[in-house]
Amino acid sequence: MINKVLFALLLLVATIGSAQEISLSGTVKDSLGVGVDMANVIAINTATQGLESYGITNHAGLFKLKLKTGEQYTVKVTYLGFKPESFTFTAGEQDAVKDIVMQEQAAQLDEVDVTYEMPVSVKGDTIVYDTDAFVSGTEKKLKDVLENLPGIEINDDGQIEVEGKTVSKIMVEGKDFFDGDTKLAVENIPANALSKVEVLRNFNEVSQMKGLTNDDDNVALNIKLKEGKKNFWFGELTAGYGPDDRYLAHPKLFYYSPKYSINIITDLNNIGEVPFTRSDYRNFTGGFRNLNSRGGSSISTGADALGLSSAQNNRANDIDTKFAAANFSYAPMEGLDLSGFGIYSYTGTLMKSEGTTSYIASNDIESTTTNTDQTVHLGLAKLSAKYKPNEDFQLDFDALLKQSDDREEVNVLSISSITDQIDEVKKQKPLSVNQNLNIYYTLNEKNIFAVEAQYLYADEDPFYEAIRNEFAFVDIFPVDENQDVYNINQAKSVVTNKVDAKVDYYRVLGSKSNINLTLGTTQSNQNFNSNIFQILDNESVLNMSGDEFGNEVGFHVSDIYAGLHYKVISGIFTFNPGVTLHQFNVKNEQLGTVVEDNLTSLLPDLYINAQLKKSENLRFNYRVTRSFTDVSNFAQGYVLNNYNSLYSGNRDLESALNHNVSLNFFSFNMFNFTNIFANVAYTKRIDALKSGVNIIGINRVSSTINSNFDDESLTASGKYERTFGKIKASLQGNLGWSTTNNLVDNAQRTSNSLTQNYNAALSTNFKDAPNLELGYRYTVNNYENGDLETTFYTSRPYARFDASFLKNFIFTVDYDYYNYTDDADTISNTYSFLEADLTYQKKDSRWEYGIKGTNLLNTTTLNRDSTNELFFSTQAYFVQPRYLLLSVKYDL
C-alpha cells in the first residue's frame, strides 16, 4: 500500500510539471562532415530572452532540444576552435530535424563568451555546472545542490562521488576548504551563495606533475561564489528550541577575497545531528597521502586501539554535540600561499542495544543488554605553506596535529550458561603529529625531479577496566578469587616514529611517454608496553607478574626500495607498467631476545587506460603488494580486548603478499545525461594474517597467525543514471564476496560472506512545481561459517519531498521504511523514520522561521547484524524519540 501511494505521488508531480513539447534534433558537423563531440547547443526564447533548453552533442555530433510548441527561439551552437553558429526556429506541433555545419577559425573568442549561458559545459578535464539551472529554491546547503547535478551524488557517509570516484578535495574560489575532508563543505556551505560547481577530473595539485602520473581516480571540486558573496562576509545564524530542552545553534561565517579567506563553522545541538564523528576524525587525512602507494609496500602503525563503540547512522538513545571549526587561507605575496584549519568537537552519546550472539564452535547463545555512556573530545589543527615562485619550482610544507580525549562506560548484562553483570571503562588520550615536506623542480622540459618526505609521531595510551561478578579467565590469570567482584585493569602505551622519504626522477621522452625512476625508504619504529593488575576490595593493587602478563616490545620495520615505471600513450591506450625492488628488514625485541627477518621482494604493477571517448574510459589495474602489521600483533603478553576476549600476539609473524586486480568503466554522456560506471576488484592474500582462536563457551583466547590457506575477496558495483527531461532515474548495485580461513580450536575453518545492496530511484527536478524522489533499497547479507549459514534481509522503500508554496513557504519531508527479517523467520522487525521541515522567509528578507521534526513516527529501535569466523550477531539498537523544534535563522 505504501509503495502504491508513493508511486501515485510521483505520477502526480510529474503531471503537474509537464507541458506540451516537441523535439528539435540534428547533427553538428565540421567542414569535412565529421561529427563534433561536446559542442554546446542552446535555445533562447525570443520573447523572454530566457534559456529554454540546452544540450551537448554526443561523440557523433548528435543533439536534441526539448522546446515548447508555439514559441520562437534563437538556437546557438558553439565549440572552442570553431565559429559560433545560430539560427531562428519556431516550434510547431511536430518534432523537427536541423543539421549544422561549423567552420574552423584560428583565433577563438573569449571562452567565457562562448559558454557562459550553458547550464553544463565541458572544458578539457573540467565539467562546469551553472547551479542556478538545477535548483528549485528549496535547497539549503551545498549537499542539496550537488544531489541535483547529473553525474554527482552524495553517498551514505556524506562523501561526494563523481563517476563512482570519491572526491578528495573541495575548494572555494580555488582555496582549500578544510583540506582532507569534504563532508564539512557539503553540510555547511549555503546553497544561495553558489554560482558554479567545477568538477576537476584527473586532478593534480602540482602543475609540473600533471600527465606524468596516473591521476584518473583523482577528482576535486571547486565552488565558485556569486558576485555578491565575494569581498563580503556572508553566512547565517540559526537557533532553535523545543520541548524536553532540545536545542540547536548553527552560527556560520564565510569571507572570500583574492588575497585571503576565512571560514567559521559552529554547531551545538542535542537532537542527534553530529557534524563530526569519530569515524570522520579517523579518516580525516588533512590532505596527507601515502607516499609509496605505487611502490607496493604497506606498513601499518595501528589505530584506535581502544575499540570504542560507534553510533548507528548517527542515531543513538541520546546525542549531545558541540562543534567549532575555522579555516583560513592567506597569500602575503605572489607565489606564497598559507592556509590552515582548527577543529574541536565534543560528542556525548548514550547508546542502548539488545542483542543475540550465536557462537559457532560451542553452540552457545548469549543474550546481552548493553548501555553505553560515551564522551569524546576531538581536536585537529593544520598549517600549510605553498611556495611557487615560478613554473619550475614548488615547495610544500604541512603539519597536522590530532589529539582526542575519549572515555566510554559500558554496562553489559550477559546471559548464557551463566548470568553476569559487567561494567567496563575505556579511556585514552592519543596524540599524533604528521609533517610533510615536498619539493618539485623542473630542470628543463625533459627532466623533472620530485622529493617527498613525511614524518609521523604518535603516542597512544589506551586504558581498560572491567568490573564483573564472574571472571572468564581465572585459569589463566593469577587473580585473587576471594573478592566480592573482579576488578581487572590494563594500561597500554604505544609510541610510533615513522619516516617516509623518496626521490622521483622523470625523464620526458616525448609528448606521449616518460620514464620514472624512484629511490625511497620507510623506517618505522614502535614501542609497546602493557601491564595487567587487579584492584582488590580493600583498594590495594595486585600486579600480574610474569612475561605473559606484561609487554615491553621494540618493533622496527625498514624498507629500502628502488622503482622503475614507463608510461606511454598509443592511440586510445595509456600503458604504465612498473616494478619496484624492496629490501625489508623486520625485527622485534622482547623477552630479552630479538627475532629478525630479512626479505627481498620484487613487486610489479600495471596500469592500462583505454580512452574510448572523451568522457568514457576503461581502466585496468594490477598490483602486487606486501603488507606488514603493527607492533600490537607481535606483543606476546596477554591483552584484554573486552570482557570475553583475550589476545596474545605472535612474535614470529611474517608479512602477507596481496595480489590486487581491478577493472573500472565509466561513461558520462552529456547528450542525454546518462551516467554509467562499473567497478570490479579482486584480491588474493597469501600468508594472510589471520586469527587463531580457542573457544570456551562464549569466551575466546586468540592470537594472530600466517594462514597457509589463501584468502580471497571480490567486490563489484555499478550504477546507471539517466535524465528524461525533468525526471532522473537511477539503478545501482553493490556486491561483496569474501572467503577467509582461520584457525578455531586448532582446526582450519573457512568463512564465506556475500553481501548485496540494490537501489532503484526516480526523482524530479522542477523549478515551478513540487519535487519528489522515490526509491527502493534491498539488502541481503549471507554468512556461512563451517556448517552454519544464515541470511538477513532488509527492504527499504524511501521518499524525499520538497515544495515551495505561497511564495514564502518551503516544506521538505524525508521518509524511510525498513522491513528486517532473516531466512529462518526468527527475526521480523518493521520500523520507519519520518523527518519534516517547514520554513517561512519573505522575499528579500534576511529572517527565516521554521519548525523541524525528527523521528516523527517515534520509532524506538533499528536493527543491525554482523558475523565473523566465531559467531553470528544481530542487535536491536535504540534511537532517540520524536523531537520538535522551533527555529529562527538570520542570513548575513
Short mmCIF file of N, CA, C and O in Angstrom, two decimals, residues 104-150:
data_model
loop_
_atom_site.label_atom_id
_atom_site.label_comp_id
_atom_site.label_asym_id
_atom_site.label_seq_id
_atom_site.Cartn_x
_atom_site.Cartn_y
_atom_site.Cartn_z
N GLU A 104 35.98 26.02 -38.92
CA GLU A 104 37.08 26.27 -38.01
C GLU A 104 37.55 27.71 -38.11
O GLU A 104 37.43 28.35 -39.14
N GLN A 105 38.09 28.23 -37.00
CA GLN A 105 38.71 29.55 -37.00
C GLN A 105 39.96 29.50 -36.14
O GLN A 105 40.00 28.83 -35.11
N ALA A 106 40.99 30.21 -36.58
CA ALA A 106 42.29 30.14 -35.91
C ALA A 106 42.25 30.83 -34.56
O ALA A 106 42.77 30.32 -33.57
N ALA A 107 41.66 32.00 -34.47
CA ALA A 107 41.65 32.77 -33.23
C ALA A 107 40.27 32.64 -32.59
O ALA A 107 39.30 33.19 -33.10
N GLN A 108 40.19 31.93 -31.49
CA GLN A 108 38.92 31.73 -30.79
C GLN A 108 38.58 32.93 -29.92
O GLN A 108 39.46 33.56 -29.34
N LEU A 109 37.30 33.24 -29.86
CA LEU A 109 36.85 34.32 -28.98
C LEU A 109 37.03 33.92 -27.53
O LEU A 109 37.31 32.78 -27.21
N ASP A 110 36.86 34.88 -26.65
CA ASP A 110 36.96 34.63 -25.21
C ASP A 110 36.09 33.46 -24.82
O ASP A 110 34.89 33.43 -25.12
N GLU A 111 36.66 32.48 -24.15
CA GLU A 111 35.95 31.25 -23.82
C GLU A 111 34.74 31.52 -22.94
O GLU A 111 33.72 30.84 -23.05
N VAL A 112 34.80 32.55 -22.09
CA VAL A 112 33.67 32.87 -21.22
C VAL A 112 32.46 33.27 -22.05
O VAL A 112 31.32 32.90 -21.78
N ASP A 113 32.68 34.04 -23.15
CA ASP A 113 31.58 34.45 -24.00
C ASP A 113 30.92 33.25 -24.69
O ASP A 113 29.75 33.28 -25.03
N VAL A 114 31.67 32.19 -24.89
CA VAL A 114 31.16 31.03 -25.58
C VAL A 114 30.27 30.18 -24.68
O VAL A 114 29.24 29.66 -25.09
N THR A 115 30.62 30.05 -23.42
CA THR A 115 29.98 29.03 -22.58
C THR A 115 29.16 29.58 -21.42
O THR A 115 28.57 28.81 -20.70
N TYR A 116 29.09 30.92 -21.26
CA TYR A 116 28.52 31.41 -20.01
C TYR A 116 27.04 31.07 -19.86
O TYR A 116 26.53 30.98 -18.75
N GLU A 117 26.33 30.86 -20.96
CA GLU A 117 24.90 30.60 -20.86
C GLU A 117 24.60 29.12 -20.69
O GLU A 117 23.45 28.76 -20.44
N MET A 118 25.57 28.27 -20.79
CA MET A 118 25.34 26.84 -20.71
C MET A 118 25.18 26.37 -19.27
O MET A 118 26.04 26.66 -18.43
N PRO A 119 24.09 25.66 -18.94
CA PRO A 119 23.98 25.08 -17.60
C PRO A 119 25.08 24.08 -17.31
O PRO A 119 25.52 23.95 -16.17
N VAL A 120 25.53 23.35 -18.33
CA VAL A 120 26.65 22.42 -18.18
C VAL A 120 27.59 22.62 -19.35
O VAL A 120 27.16 22.68 -20.50
N SER A 121 28.87 22.76 -19.08
CA SER A 121 29.86 22.86 -20.15
C SER A 121 31.08 22.04 -19.78
O SER A 121 31.34 21.79 -18.61
N VAL A 122 31.80 21.61 -20.82
CA VAL A 122 32.98 20.79 -20.62
C VAL A 122 34.18 21.52 -21.20
O VAL A 122 34.16 21.97 -22.36
N LYS A 123 35.22 21.70 -20.38
CA LYS A 123 36.46 22.35 -20.81
C LYS A 123 37.61 21.41 -20.47
O LYS A 123 38.12 21.42 -19.35
N GLY A 124 37.99 20.57 -21.39
CA GLY A 124 39.05 19.61 -21.12
C GLY A 124 38.63 18.62 -20.05
O GLY A 124 37.62 17.91 -20.18
N ASP A 125 39.38 18.58 -18.94
CA ASP A 125 39.08 17.67 -17.83
C ASP A 125 38.10 18.28 -16.82
O ASP A 125 37.84 17.67 -15.79
N THR A 126 37.58 19.46 -17.12
CA THR A 126 36.71 20.16 -16.17
C THR A 126 35.26 20.20 -16.67
O THR A 126 35.02 20.58 -17.82
N ILE A 127 34.34 19.81 -15.81
CA ILE A 127 32.91 19.96 -16.08
C ILE A 127 32.41 21.11 -15.22
O ILE A 127 32.63 21.13 -14.00
N VAL A 128 31.74 22.08 -15.83
CA VAL A 128 31.26 23.26 -15.12
C VAL A 128 29.74 23.25 -15.11
O VAL A 128 29.10 23.19 -16.17
N TYR A 129 29.16 23.28 -13.90
CA TYR A 129 27.70 23.34 -13.73
C TYR A 129 27.31 24.75 -13.28
O TYR A 129 27.85 25.27 -12.30
N ASP A 130 26.36 25.36 -14.00
CA ASP A 130 25.74 26.59 -13.54
C ASP A 130 24.62 26.19 -12.58
O ASP A 130 23.58 25.67 -13.00
N THR A 131 24.82 26.40 -11.30
CA THR A 131 23.91 25.83 -10.30
C THR A 131 22.50 26.40 -10.40
O THR A 131 21.53 25.72 -10.05
N ASP A 132 22.34 27.65 -10.89
CA ASP A 132 21.00 28.23 -10.98
C ASP A 132 20.09 27.43 -11.91
O ASP A 132 18.87 27.47 -11.77
N ALA A 133 20.69 26.70 -12.84
CA ALA A 133 19.89 25.91 -13.77
C ALA A 133 19.37 24.63 -13.16
O ALA A 133 18.52 23.96 -13.76
N PHE A 134 19.84 24.26 -11.98
CA PHE A 134 19.47 22.97 -11.40
C PHE A 134 18.77 23.09 -10.04
O PHE A 134 18.49 22.08 -9.41
N VAL A 135 18.52 24.29 -9.58
CA VAL A 135 17.91 24.45 -8.26
C VAL A 135 16.47 24.92 -8.40
O VAL A 135 16.11 25.60 -9.37
N SER A 136 15.66 24.54 -7.43
CA SER A 136 14.25 24.92 -7.43
C SER A 136 13.95 25.97 -6.38
O SER A 136 12.84 26.49 -6.32
N GLY A 137 14.91 26.28 -5.51
CA GLY A 137 14.71 27.26 -4.46
C GLY A 137 14.50 26.66 -3.09
O GLY A 137 14.50 27.38 -2.09
N THR A 138 14.35 25.33 -3.03
CA THR A 138 14.17 24.68 -1.73
C THR A 138 15.49 24.21 -1.13
O THR A 138 15.52 23.73 0.00
N GLU A 139 16.59 24.34 -1.88
CA GLU A 139 17.88 23.85 -1.42
C GLU A 139 18.43 24.76 -0.32
O GLU A 139 18.33 25.98 -0.39
N LYS A 140 19.03 24.15 0.69
CA LYS A 140 19.59 24.89 1.82
C LYS A 140 21.12 24.88 1.83
O LYS A 140 21.75 25.88 2.13
N LYS A 141 21.72 23.72 1.56
CA LYS A 141 23.17 23.56 1.66
C LYS A 141 23.74 23.06 0.34
O LYS A 141 23.02 22.66 -0.58
N LEU A 142 25.07 23.06 0.26
CA LEU A 142 25.77 22.56 -0.92
C LEU A 142 25.31 21.14 -1.25
O LEU A 142 25.16 20.78 -2.42
N LYS A 143 25.09 20.32 -0.21
CA LYS A 143 24.64 18.95 -0.43
C LYS A 143 23.38 18.89 -1.28
O LYS A 143 23.27 18.08 -2.21
N ASP A 144 22.41 19.75 -1.01
CA ASP A 144 21.15 19.74 -1.73
C ASP A 144 21.35 20.09 -3.20
O ASP A 144 20.67 19.54 -4.08
N VAL A 145 22.28 20.99 -3.48
CA VAL A 145 22.55 21.39 -4.86
C VAL A 145 23.26 20.27 -5.61
O VAL A 145 22.91 19.93 -6.75
N LEU A 146 24.28 19.68 -4.98
CA LEU A 146 25.05 18.63 -5.64
C LEU A 146 24.18 17.45 -6.02
O LEU A 146 24.39 16.81 -7.07
N GLU A 147 23.19 17.12 -5.19
CA GLU A 147 22.33 15.98 -5.49
C GLU A 147 21.48 16.22 -6.74
O GLU A 147 20.97 15.26 -7.33
N ASN A 148 21.33 17.49 -7.17
CA ASN A 148 20.58 17.80 -8.38
C ASN A 148 21.42 17.74 -9.64
O ASN A 148 20.88 17.76 -10.76
N LEU A 149 22.75 17.71 -9.49
CA LEU A 149 23.63 17.80 -10.64
C LEU A 149 23.85 16.43 -11.26
O LEU A 149 24.19 15.48 -10.54
N PRO A 150 23.68 16.28 -12.57
CA PRO A 150 23.89 14.98 -13.21
C PRO A 150 25.34 14.52 -13.07
O PRO A 150 26.27 15.30 -13.27
#
